[in-house]
XYZ file of C-alpha atoms in Angstrom:
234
model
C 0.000 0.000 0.000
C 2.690 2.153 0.647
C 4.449 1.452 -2.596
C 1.444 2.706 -4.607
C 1.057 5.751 -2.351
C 4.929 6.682 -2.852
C 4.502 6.062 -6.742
C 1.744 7.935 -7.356
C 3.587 10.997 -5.916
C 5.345 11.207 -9.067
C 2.281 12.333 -10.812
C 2.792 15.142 -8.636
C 6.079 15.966 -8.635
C 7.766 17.219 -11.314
C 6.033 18.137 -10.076
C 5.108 18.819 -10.167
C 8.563 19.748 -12.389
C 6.812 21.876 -15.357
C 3.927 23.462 -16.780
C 3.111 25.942 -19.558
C -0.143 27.590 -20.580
C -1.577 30.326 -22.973
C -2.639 32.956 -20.826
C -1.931 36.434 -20.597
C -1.040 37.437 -17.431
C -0.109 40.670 -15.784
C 2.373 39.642 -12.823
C 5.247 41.185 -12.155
C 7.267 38.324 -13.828
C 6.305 34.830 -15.096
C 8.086 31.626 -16.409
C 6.493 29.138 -18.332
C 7.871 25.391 -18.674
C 6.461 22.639 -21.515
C 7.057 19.694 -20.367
C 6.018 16.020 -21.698
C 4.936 13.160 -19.383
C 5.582 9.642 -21.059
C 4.018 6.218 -19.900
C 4.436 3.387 -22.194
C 4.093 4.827 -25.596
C 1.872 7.518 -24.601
C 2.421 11.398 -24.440
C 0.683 13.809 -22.635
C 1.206 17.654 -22.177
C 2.190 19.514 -18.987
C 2.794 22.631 -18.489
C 4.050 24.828 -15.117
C 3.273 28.382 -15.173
C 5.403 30.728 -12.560
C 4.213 34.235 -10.907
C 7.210 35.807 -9.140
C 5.184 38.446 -6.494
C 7.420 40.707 -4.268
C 5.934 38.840 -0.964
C 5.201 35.215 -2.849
C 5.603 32.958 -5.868
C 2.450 30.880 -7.452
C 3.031 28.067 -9.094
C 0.201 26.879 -10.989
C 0.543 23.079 -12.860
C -1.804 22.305 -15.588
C -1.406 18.115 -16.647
C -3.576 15.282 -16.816
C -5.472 14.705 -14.702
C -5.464 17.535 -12.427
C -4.648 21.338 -11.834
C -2.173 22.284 -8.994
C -1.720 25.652 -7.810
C 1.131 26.068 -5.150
C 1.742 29.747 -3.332
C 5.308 29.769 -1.372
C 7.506 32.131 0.178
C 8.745 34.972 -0.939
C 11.621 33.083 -3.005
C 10.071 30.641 -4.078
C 11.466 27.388 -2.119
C 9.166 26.875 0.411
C 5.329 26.034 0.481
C 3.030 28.202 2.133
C -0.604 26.527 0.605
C -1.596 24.217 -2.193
C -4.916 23.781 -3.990
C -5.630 20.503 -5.557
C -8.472 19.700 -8.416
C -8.899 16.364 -10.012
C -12.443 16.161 -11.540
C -12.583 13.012 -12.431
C -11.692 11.739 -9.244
C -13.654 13.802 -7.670
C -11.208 15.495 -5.745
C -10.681 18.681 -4.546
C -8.472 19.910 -1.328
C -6.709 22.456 -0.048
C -3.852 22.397 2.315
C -2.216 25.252 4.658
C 0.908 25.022 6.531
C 1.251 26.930 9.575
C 4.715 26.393 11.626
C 5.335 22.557 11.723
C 1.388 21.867 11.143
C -0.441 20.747 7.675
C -4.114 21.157 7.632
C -6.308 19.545 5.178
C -9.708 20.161 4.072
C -11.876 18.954 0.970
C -12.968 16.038 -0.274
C -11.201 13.233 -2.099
C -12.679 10.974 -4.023
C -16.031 11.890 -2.536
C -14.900 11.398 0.716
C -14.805 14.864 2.980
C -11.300 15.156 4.247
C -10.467 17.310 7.682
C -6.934 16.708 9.214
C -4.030 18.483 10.536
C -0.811 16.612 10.467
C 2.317 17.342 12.084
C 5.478 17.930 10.461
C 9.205 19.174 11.560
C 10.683 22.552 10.521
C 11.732 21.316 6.450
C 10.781 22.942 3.845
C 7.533 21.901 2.180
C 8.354 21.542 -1.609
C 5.872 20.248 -4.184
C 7.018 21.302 -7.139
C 11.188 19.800 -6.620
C 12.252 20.876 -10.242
C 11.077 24.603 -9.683
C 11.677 25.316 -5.966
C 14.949 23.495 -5.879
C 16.556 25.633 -9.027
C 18.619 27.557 -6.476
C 19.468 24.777 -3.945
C 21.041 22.905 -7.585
C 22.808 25.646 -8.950
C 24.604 26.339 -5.258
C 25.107 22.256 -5.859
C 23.747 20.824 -2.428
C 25.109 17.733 -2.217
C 21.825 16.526 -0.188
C 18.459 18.205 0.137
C 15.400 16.759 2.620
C 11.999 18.699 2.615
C 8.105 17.351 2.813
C 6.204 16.346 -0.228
C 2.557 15.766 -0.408
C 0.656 13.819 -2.943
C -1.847 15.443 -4.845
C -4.065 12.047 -5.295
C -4.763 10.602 -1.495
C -2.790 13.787 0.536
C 0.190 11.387 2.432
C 2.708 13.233 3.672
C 6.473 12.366 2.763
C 9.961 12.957 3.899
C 11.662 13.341 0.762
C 15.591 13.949 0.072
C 17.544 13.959 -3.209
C 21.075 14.024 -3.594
C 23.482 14.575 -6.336
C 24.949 11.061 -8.256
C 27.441 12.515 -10.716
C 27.149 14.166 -14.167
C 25.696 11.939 -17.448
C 25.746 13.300 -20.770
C 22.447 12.542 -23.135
C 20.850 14.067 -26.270
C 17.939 16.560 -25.677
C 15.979 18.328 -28.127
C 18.766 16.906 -30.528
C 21.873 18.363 -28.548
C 24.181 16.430 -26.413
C 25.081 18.393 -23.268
C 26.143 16.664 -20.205
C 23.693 17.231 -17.214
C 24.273 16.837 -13.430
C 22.020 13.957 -12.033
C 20.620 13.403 -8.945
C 18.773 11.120 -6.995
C 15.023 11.662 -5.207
C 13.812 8.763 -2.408
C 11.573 8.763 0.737
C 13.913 8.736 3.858
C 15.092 5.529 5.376
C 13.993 2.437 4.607
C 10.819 3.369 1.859
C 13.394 4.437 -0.404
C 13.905 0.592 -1.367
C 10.381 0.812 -2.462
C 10.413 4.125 -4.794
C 13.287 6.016 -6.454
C 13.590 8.356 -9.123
C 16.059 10.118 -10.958
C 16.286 13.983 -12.238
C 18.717 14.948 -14.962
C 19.661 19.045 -14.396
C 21.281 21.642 -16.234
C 23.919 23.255 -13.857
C 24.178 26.606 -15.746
C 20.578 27.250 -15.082
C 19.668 24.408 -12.370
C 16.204 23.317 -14.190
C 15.168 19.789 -14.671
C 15.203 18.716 -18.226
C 14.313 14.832 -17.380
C 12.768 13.030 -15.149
C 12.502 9.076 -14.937
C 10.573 7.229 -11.829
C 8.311 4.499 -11.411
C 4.434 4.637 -11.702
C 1.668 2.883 -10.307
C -0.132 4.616 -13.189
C -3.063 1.643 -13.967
C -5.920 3.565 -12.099
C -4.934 6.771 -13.747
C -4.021 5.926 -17.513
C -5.063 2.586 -18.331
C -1.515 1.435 -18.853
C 0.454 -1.266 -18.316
C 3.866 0.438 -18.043
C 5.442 1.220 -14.298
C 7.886 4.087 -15.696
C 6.809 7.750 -15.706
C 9.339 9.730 -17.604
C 8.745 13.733 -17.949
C 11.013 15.918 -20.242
C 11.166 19.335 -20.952
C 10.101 20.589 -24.245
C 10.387 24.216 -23.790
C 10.280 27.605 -21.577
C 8.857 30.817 -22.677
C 10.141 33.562 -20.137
């Protein structure tokens, strides 16, 4: 049970990772990241949309099947709220942090959801390939912060650490990328691991590559999610 919980965190994550969408908006500054998620031989569009605000940063994710919207601090790394919306699922939460508590309220799958839970004084980071840009261009050789997953709201104590440096083709150009490793803490990590590929000169994720529990969601039969960046507007 925990397996699937941990995999399906990925659907999140990266973020969770990327995001891109049409809109005009008036903000005083605004990134936008097209990304592609891949199961099996199936492609779907994401997109991660960035505000930069003098006293916050909203990150809003737009991806099958559901619509993310994260605020944070003012630079961007930590988590402040998140709003969560999968229709078809008939989902639809919010969470708050306050200090070291989360509170959740909403309803997922049907099912009216009220909790608080308890966490320590670690960042809160949904969105790993946009709120860690800094922490991998400074090249933190290990980072730990709280992720929560945006199907059934578990809490996890996340880290990801840096493996070495890999050179592949992307977008048709070989450049060699740092890599890094993301796992629960302690012992879960032998469940669920994932790898991120990241451009030091500008610290963004450009791929992606974890395991999926992804039958309920897609219809597949494939357990590897794999999300690459197609482009950034800025």
């Amino acid at each position: 049970m925990y397996q699937k919980q941990i995999r399906n965190i990925c659907l999140t994550l990266f973020g969770m990772i990327s995001m891109m969408t049409a809109m005009t908006y008036s903000q005083e500054y605004s990134e936008k990241y097209h990304y592609h998620d891949k199961i099996g031989d199936h492609i779907y569009d994401h997109h991660i949309l960035v505000e930069e605000h003098p006293s916050y940063h909203k990150i809003t994710i737009l991806r099958e099947p559901e619509t993310v919207i994260i605020y944070t601090d003012e630079k961007g790394e930590k988590g402040t709220s998140m709003q969560v919306n999968r229709k078809e699922e008939n989902s639809r939460f919010r969470v708050v942090r306050q200090g070291n508590y989360l509170t959740f309220t909403g309803i997922i799958e049907g099912e009216k959801i009220s909790k608080t839970t308890k966490i320590d004084t670690r960042p809160w980071i949904n969105a790993p390939g946009i709120m860690l840009r800094d922490h991998f261009l400074k090249k933190e050789e290990k980072i730990d912060f709280w992720i929560i997953s945006s199907r059934s709201a578990t809490v996890i104590k996340m880290e990801i650490y840096e493996l070495g440096e890999e050179e592949i083709e992307m977008n048709g150009k070989w450049k060699t990328y740092t890599t890094y490793r993301m796992a629960p803490q302690g012992w879960k990590a032998f469940f669920w691991k994932a790898t991120l590929w990241v451009d030091p000169e500008t610290g963004e994720t450009v791929l992606y590559r974890g395991p999926l529990q992804d039958e309920e969601s897609t219809g597949q039969k494939s357990n590897i999610f794999e999300m690459e960046l197609i482009g950034k507007l800025r």
